[in-house]
mmCIF file of C-alpha atoms in Angstrom:
data_model
loop_
_atom_site.group_PDB
_atom_site.id
_atom_site.type_symbol
_atom_site.label_atom_id
_atom_site.label_comp_id
_atom_site.label_asym_id
_atom_site.label_seq_id
_atom_site.Cartn_x
_atom_site.Cartn_y
_atom_site.Cartn_z
ATOM 1 C CA ALA A 1 116.253 95.427 145.635
ATOM 2 C CA GLN A 2 114.235 98.437 146.608
ATOM 3 C CA SER A 3 110.497 97.946 147.067
ATOM 4 C CA VAL A 4 107.525 99.402 148.914
ATOM 5 C CA THR A 5 104.512 97.895 150.653
ATOM 6 C CA GLN A 6 101.301 99.804 151.177
ATOM 7 C CA LEU A 7 99.235 98.651 154.117
ATOM 8 C CA GLY A 8 95.541 98.662 153.391
ATOM 9 C CA SER A 9 94.085 98.595 149.923
ATOM 10 C CA HIS A 10 91.122 100.723 150.925
ATOM 11 C CA VAL A 11 90.718 103.515 153.456
ATOM 12 C CA SER A 12 87.434 105.234 154.262
ATOM 13 C CA VAL A 13 87.410 108.504 156.187
ATOM 14 C CA SER A 14 84.850 111.109 157.110
ATOM 15 C CA GLU A 15 85.132 114.570 155.651
ATOM 16 C CA GLY A 16 87.272 116.634 157.998
ATOM 17 C CA ALA A 17 88.958 113.622 159.577
ATOM 18 C CA LEU A 18 92.626 112.688 159.445
ATOM 19 C CA VAL A 19 93.834 110.808 156.393
ATOM 20 C CA LEU A 20 96.651 108.327 157.086
ATOM 21 C CA LEU A 21 98.048 106.112 154.346
ATOM 22 C CA ARG A 22 100.809 103.703 155.277
ATOM 23 C CA CYS A 23 103.876 102.853 153.247
ATOM 24 C CA ASN A 24 106.892 100.831 154.292
ATOM 25 C CA TYR A 25 109.991 100.512 152.187
ATOM 26 C CA SER A 26 112.739 97.978 151.777
ATOM 27 C CA SER A 27 116.085 99.307 150.660
ATOM 28 C CA SER A 28 119.719 98.586 151.352
ATOM 29 C CA VAL A 29 120.673 102.135 150.448
ATOM 30 C CA PRO A 30 119.143 105.479 151.397
ATOM 31 C CA PRO A 31 115.909 105.503 149.443
ATOM 32 C CA TYR A 32 114.241 108.133 147.345
ATOM 33 C CA LEU A 33 110.507 107.872 147.998
ATOM 34 C CA PHE A 34 107.456 109.272 146.278
ATOM 35 C CA TRP A 35 103.713 109.519 146.754
ATOM 36 C CA TYR A 36 101.519 109.805 143.689
ATOM 37 C CA VAL A 37 97.745 110.309 143.442
ATOM 38 C CA GLN A 38 95.499 109.039 140.666
ATOM 39 C CA TYR A 39 92.066 110.548 140.244
ATOM 40 C CA PRO A 40 89.461 108.545 138.316
ATOM 41 C CA ASN A 41 90.309 108.176 134.642
ATOM 42 C CA GLN A 42 93.448 110.262 134.964
ATOM 43 C CA GLY A 43 97.159 109.643 135.068
ATOM 44 C CA LEU A 44 99.314 109.814 138.167
ATOM 45 C CA GLN A 45 100.192 113.145 139.726
ATOM 46 C CA LEU A 46 103.098 113.662 142.092
ATOM 47 C CA LEU A 47 102.046 114.626 145.620
ATOM 48 C CA LEU A 48 105.493 114.786 147.174
ATOM 49 C CA LYS A 49 108.907 113.178 147.193
ATOM 50 C CA TYR A 50 111.670 112.477 149.712
ATOM 51 C CA THR A 51 115.257 112.856 148.549
ATOM 52 C CA SER A 52 117.034 112.947 151.929
ATOM 53 C CA ALA A 53 116.952 116.727 152.386
ATOM 54 C CA ALA A 54 114.353 116.793 155.171
ATOM 55 C CA THR A 55 112.496 113.994 156.906
ATOM 56 C CA LEU A 56 109.152 115.839 156.892
ATOM 57 C CA VAL A 57 108.086 116.497 153.336
ATOM 58 C CA LYS A 58 105.212 118.783 152.456
ATOM 59 C CA GLY A 59 103.358 118.261 149.230
ATOM 60 C CA ILE A 60 100.436 119.604 147.323
ATOM 61 C CA ASN A 61 96.810 119.729 148.463
ATOM 62 C CA GLY A 62 97.763 119.786 152.152
ATOM 63 C CA PHE A 63 99.445 116.380 152.201
ATOM 64 C CA GLU A 64 102.688 115.638 153.970
ATOM 65 C CA ALA A 65 104.799 112.572 154.671
ATOM 66 C CA GLU A 66 107.445 111.778 157.236
ATOM 67 C CA PHE A 67 110.466 109.607 156.505
ATOM 68 C CA LYS A 68 111.296 107.407 159.486
ATOM 69 C CA LYS A 69 114.415 105.356 158.957
ATOM 70 C CA SER A 70 114.010 103.454 162.237
ATOM 71 C CA GLU A 71 110.595 102.248 161.106
ATOM 72 C CA THR A 72 111.416 102.059 157.370
ATOM 73 C CA SER A 73 108.227 104.022 156.803
ATOM 74 C CA PHE A 74 107.027 106.907 154.689
ATOM 75 C CA HIS A 75 103.397 107.373 155.720
ATOM 76 C CA LEU A 76 101.229 110.001 154.032
ATOM 77 C CA THR A 77 98.922 112.206 156.089
ATOM 78 C CA LYS A 78 96.466 115.029 155.698
ATOM 79 C CA PRO A 79 94.918 116.591 158.807
ATOM 80 C CA SER A 80 91.455 117.178 157.368
ATOM 81 C CA ALA A 81 90.008 115.156 154.498
ATOM 82 C CA HIS A 82 88.078 116.833 151.727
ATOM 83 C CA MET A 83 85.694 115.198 149.312
ATOM 84 C CA SER A 84 88.129 115.978 146.514
ATOM 85 C CA ASP A 85 90.737 113.715 148.160
ATOM 86 C CA ALA A 86 88.852 110.630 146.991
ATOM 87 C CA ALA A 87 91.350 108.902 144.716
ATOM 88 C CA GLU A 88 93.916 106.125 144.580
ATOM 89 C CA TYR A 89 97.286 106.786 146.184
ATOM 90 C CA PHE A 90 100.553 105.082 145.283
ATOM 91 C CA CYS A 91 103.786 104.983 147.209
ATOM 92 C CA ALA A 92 106.922 104.417 145.127
ATOM 93 C CA VAL A 93 110.659 104.008 145.612
ATOM 94 C CA TRP A 94 113.396 104.896 143.144
ATOM 95 C CA ARG A 95 115.404 101.857 142.185
ATOM 96 C CA ASN A 96 119.068 101.964 141.285
ATOM 97 C CA ASP A 97 118.218 100.733 137.780
ATOM 98 C CA TYR A 98 116.489 104.047 137.035
ATOM 99 C CA LYS A 99 112.938 102.775 137.544
ATOM 100 C CA LEU A 100 110.223 103.436 140.059
ATOM 101 C CA SER A 101 108.829 100.501 142.015
ATOM 102 C CA PHE A 102 105.235 101.164 143.006
ATOM 103 C CA GLY A 103 103.115 99.811 145.805
ATOM 104 C CA ALA A 104 99.765 98.194 145.074
ATOM 105 C CA GLY A 105 97.896 101.394 145.834
ATOM 106 C CA THR A 106 95.378 102.531 148.445
ATOM 107 C CA THR A 107 91.931 103.730 147.439
ATOM 108 C CA VAL A 108 90.576 106.535 149.604
ATOM 109 C CA THR A 109 86.874 107.219 149.916
ATOM 110 C CA VAL A 110 85.600 110.245 151.796
ATOM 111 C CA ARG A 111 82.234 110.131 153.551
ATOM 112 C CA ALA A 112 80.172 113.275 153.817
ATOM 113 C CA GLY B 1 102.795 124.042 129.414
ATOM 114 C CA ALA B 2 101.463 120.881 127.792
ATOM 115 C CA GLY B 3 101.748 117.685 129.732
ATOM 116 C CA VAL B 4 102.240 114.136 128.577
ATOM 117 C CA SER B 5 99.554 113.128 126.129
ATOM 118 C CA GLN B 6 98.476 109.664 125.075
ATOM 119 C CA SER B 7 96.247 108.373 122.330
ATOM 120 C CA PRO B 8 93.831 106.850 121.994
ATOM 121 C CA SER B 9 92.259 107.280 125.403
ATOM 122 C CA ASN B 10 90.313 104.066 124.939
ATOM 123 C CA LYS B 11 90.883 101.145 122.600
ATOM 124 C CA VAL B 12 88.696 98.107 122.188
ATOM 125 C CA THR B 13 90.066 95.338 120.013
ATOM 126 C CA GLU B 14 89.475 91.714 119.247
ATOM 127 C CA LYS B 15 91.747 88.961 120.425
ATOM 128 C CA GLY B 16 94.536 88.362 117.947
ATOM 129 C CA LYS B 17 94.611 91.878 116.518
ATOM 130 C CA ASP B 18 97.602 94.214 116.754
ATOM 131 C CA VAL B 19 97.322 97.565 118.517
ATOM 132 C CA GLU B 20 99.491 100.673 118.659
ATOM 133 C CA LEU B 21 99.456 103.072 121.577
ATOM 134 C CA ARG B 22 101.022 106.502 121.282
ATOM 135 C CA CYS B 23 102.746 108.730 123.806
ATOM 136 C CA ASP B 24 103.809 112.358 123.341
ATOM 137 C CA PRO B 25 106.139 113.292 126.192
ATOM 138 C CA ILE B 26 106.733 116.754 127.555
ATOM 139 C CA SER B 27 108.963 118.665 125.161
ATOM 140 C CA GLY B 28 112.629 118.420 126.113
ATOM 141 C CA HIS B 29 112.227 115.421 128.401
ATOM 142 C CA THR B 30 114.905 112.866 127.664
ATOM 143 C CA ALA B 31 113.512 109.935 129.630
ATOM 144 C CA LEU B 32 110.311 108.102 128.715
ATOM 145 C CA TYR B 33 108.661 105.185 130.491
ATOM 146 C CA TRP B 34 105.783 102.839 129.751
ATOM 147 C CA TYR B 35 103.841 101.175 132.564
ATOM 148 C CA ARG B 36 100.883 98.812 132.654
ATOM 149 C CA GLN B 37 98.167 99.064 135.280
ATOM 150 C CA SER B 38 95.952 96.006 135.456
ATOM 151 C CA LEU B 39 92.753 95.753 137.462
ATOM 152 C CA GLY B 40 93.543 95.157 141.104
ATOM 153 C CA GLN B 41 97.286 95.416 140.579
ATOM 154 C CA GLY B 42 99.840 98.134 140.924
ATOM 155 C CA LEU B 43 101.872 99.679 138.179
ATOM 156 C CA GLU B 44 104.100 97.330 136.253
ATOM 157 C CA PHE B 45 107.162 98.754 134.500
ATOM 158 C CA LEU B 46 107.380 97.818 130.828
ATOM 159 C CA ILE B 47 110.134 99.747 129.059
ATOM 160 C CA TYR B 48 112.411 102.771 129.534
ATOM 161 C CA PHE B 49 113.976 105.065 126.943
ATOM 162 C CA GLN B 50 116.795 107.454 127.849
ATOM 163 C CA GLY B 51 117.926 109.827 125.128
ATOM 164 C CA ASN B 52 119.546 107.977 122.250
ATOM 165 C CA SER B 53 120.604 104.999 124.346
ATOM 166 C CA ALA B 54 119.285 101.505 123.745
ATOM 167 C CA PRO B 55 116.000 101.098 125.631
ATOM 168 C CA ASP B 56 115.656 99.017 128.770
ATOM 169 C CA LYS B 57 113.125 96.387 127.720
ATOM 170 C CA SER B 58 113.428 94.270 130.845
ATOM 171 C CA GLY B 59 109.801 94.758 131.834
ATOM 172 C CA LEU B 60 108.146 93.685 128.607
ATOM 173 C CA PRO B 61 106.036 90.605 129.435
ATOM 174 C CA SER B 62 106.445 88.806 126.118
ATOM 175 C CA ASP B 63 107.866 89.203 122.640
ATOM 176 C CA ARG B 64 104.433 90.330 121.488
ATOM 177 C CA PHE B 65 105.221 93.680 123.095
ATOM 178 C CA SER B 66 107.570 96.177 121.498
ATOM 179 C CA ALA B 67 108.132 99.915 121.620
ATOM 180 C CA GLU B 68 110.037 102.522 119.752
ATOM 181 C CA ARG B 69 110.806 106.168 120.242
ATOM 182 C CA THR B 70 111.341 108.242 117.156
ATOM 183 C CA GLY B 71 113.583 111.289 117.170
ATOM 184 C CA GLY B 72 113.889 111.161 120.914
ATOM 185 C CA SER B 73 110.302 112.310 121.310
ATOM 186 C CA VAL B 74 107.116 110.422 120.429
ATOM 187 C CA SER B 75 106.897 106.789 121.471
ATOM 188 C CA THR B 76 104.698 103.978 120.225
ATOM 189 C CA LEU B 77 103.957 100.804 122.189
ATOM 190 C CA THR B 78 102.859 97.959 119.940
ATOM 191 C CA ILE B 79 101.137 94.807 121.111
ATOM 192 C CA GLN B 80 100.884 92.067 118.507
ATOM 193 C CA ARG B 81 98.304 89.294 118.534
ATOM 194 C CA THR B 82 96.553 90.752 121.572
ATOM 195 C CA GLN B 83 95.286 88.454 124.300
ATOM 196 C CA GLN B 84 92.578 89.080 126.877
ATOM 197 C CA GLU B 85 95.189 89.296 129.621
ATOM 198 C CA ASP B 86 96.610 92.350 127.834
ATOM 199 C CA SER B 87 93.537 94.317 128.891
ATOM 200 C CA ALA B 88 94.793 97.102 131.142
ATOM 201 C CA VAL B 89 95.529 100.795 131.319
ATOM 202 C CA TYR B 90 98.824 101.638 129.677
ATOM 203 C CA LEU B 91 100.509 104.685 131.168
ATOM 204 C CA CYS B 92 103.342 106.698 129.718
ATOM 205 C CA ALA B 93 105.589 108.984 131.760
ATOM 206 C CA SER B 94 108.461 111.296 130.954
ATOM 207 C CA SER B 95 111.107 113.012 133.031
ATOM 208 C CA PRO B 96 113.508 115.787 132.185
ATOM 209 C CA SER B 97 116.965 114.569 133.070
ATOM 210 C CA SER B 98 119.542 112.026 132.182
ATOM 211 C CA ALA B 99 119.984 108.583 133.665
ATOM 212 C CA GLY B 100 120.888 108.271 137.294
ATOM 213 C CA THR B 101 118.762 111.122 138.597
ATOM 214 C CA THR B 102 115.597 110.933 140.612
ATOM 215 C CA ASP B 103 113.651 113.506 138.691
ATOM 216 C CA THR B 104 109.903 113.425 138.944
ATOM 217 C CA GLN B 105 108.117 111.341 136.352
ATOM 218 C CA TYR B 106 105.176 113.104 134.748
ATOM 219 C CA PHE B 107 102.389 110.782 133.713
ATOM 220 C CA GLY B 108 99.934 110.915 130.866
ATOM 221 C CA PRO B 109 96.244 110.069 131.286
ATOM 222 C CA GLY B 110 96.717 106.557 129.968
ATOM 223 C CA THR B 111 95.174 104.384 127.281
ATOM 224 C CA ARG B 112 92.561 101.906 128.446
ATOM 225 C CA LEU B 113 92.894 98.774 126.322
ATOM 226 C CA THR B 114 90.143 96.202 126.269
ATOM 227 C CA VAL B 115 90.692 92.947 124.410
ATOM 228 C CA LEU B 116 87.482 91.059 123.686
#
């Protein structure tokens, strides 16, 4: 069954520094992968998704993720963190029973 | 256009009471999902509606939980005889297409349920 694992429940970065959030997937078939962001007291918003068209996926707010089959990874990055990036980030994989399986989430704090 | 809306935004109830949570999906979206987000845990799938098909209830944690979707639009999640472990944020999501696609799910802001 398809699943994802997010490494690190909490990441703290300085404003302007690189943001790197790690996600590894487990899937016996080519996966469809997603990153969602959840700001405080809000629902989830899609950042980007991978559907096998291109391995480097660009999303909103300057985020991007690279699909690496050899490493079974789909890590999320942003070159320069902004205070507004403070939120919880979820990696998810599309399951073949029409559901999304989410990781446990990574909370990002940004230091001034 | 309008996104997914949920009501109420917050609900505090006493143990043993029934609660109803409402979700208004984006107009025209055929798929609707309910998830539960508990403190310190990820998102847990509860139930999935696709058009007029029978819902996938495989994620409901007990028979105290039920959901319906009227007219292919609004959905209500009902929890009977609430327990403290039901305290969580309940999220609703909708997506535009039919089963088997990987369309983006659009989430509502959630209902925070607290059972005292």
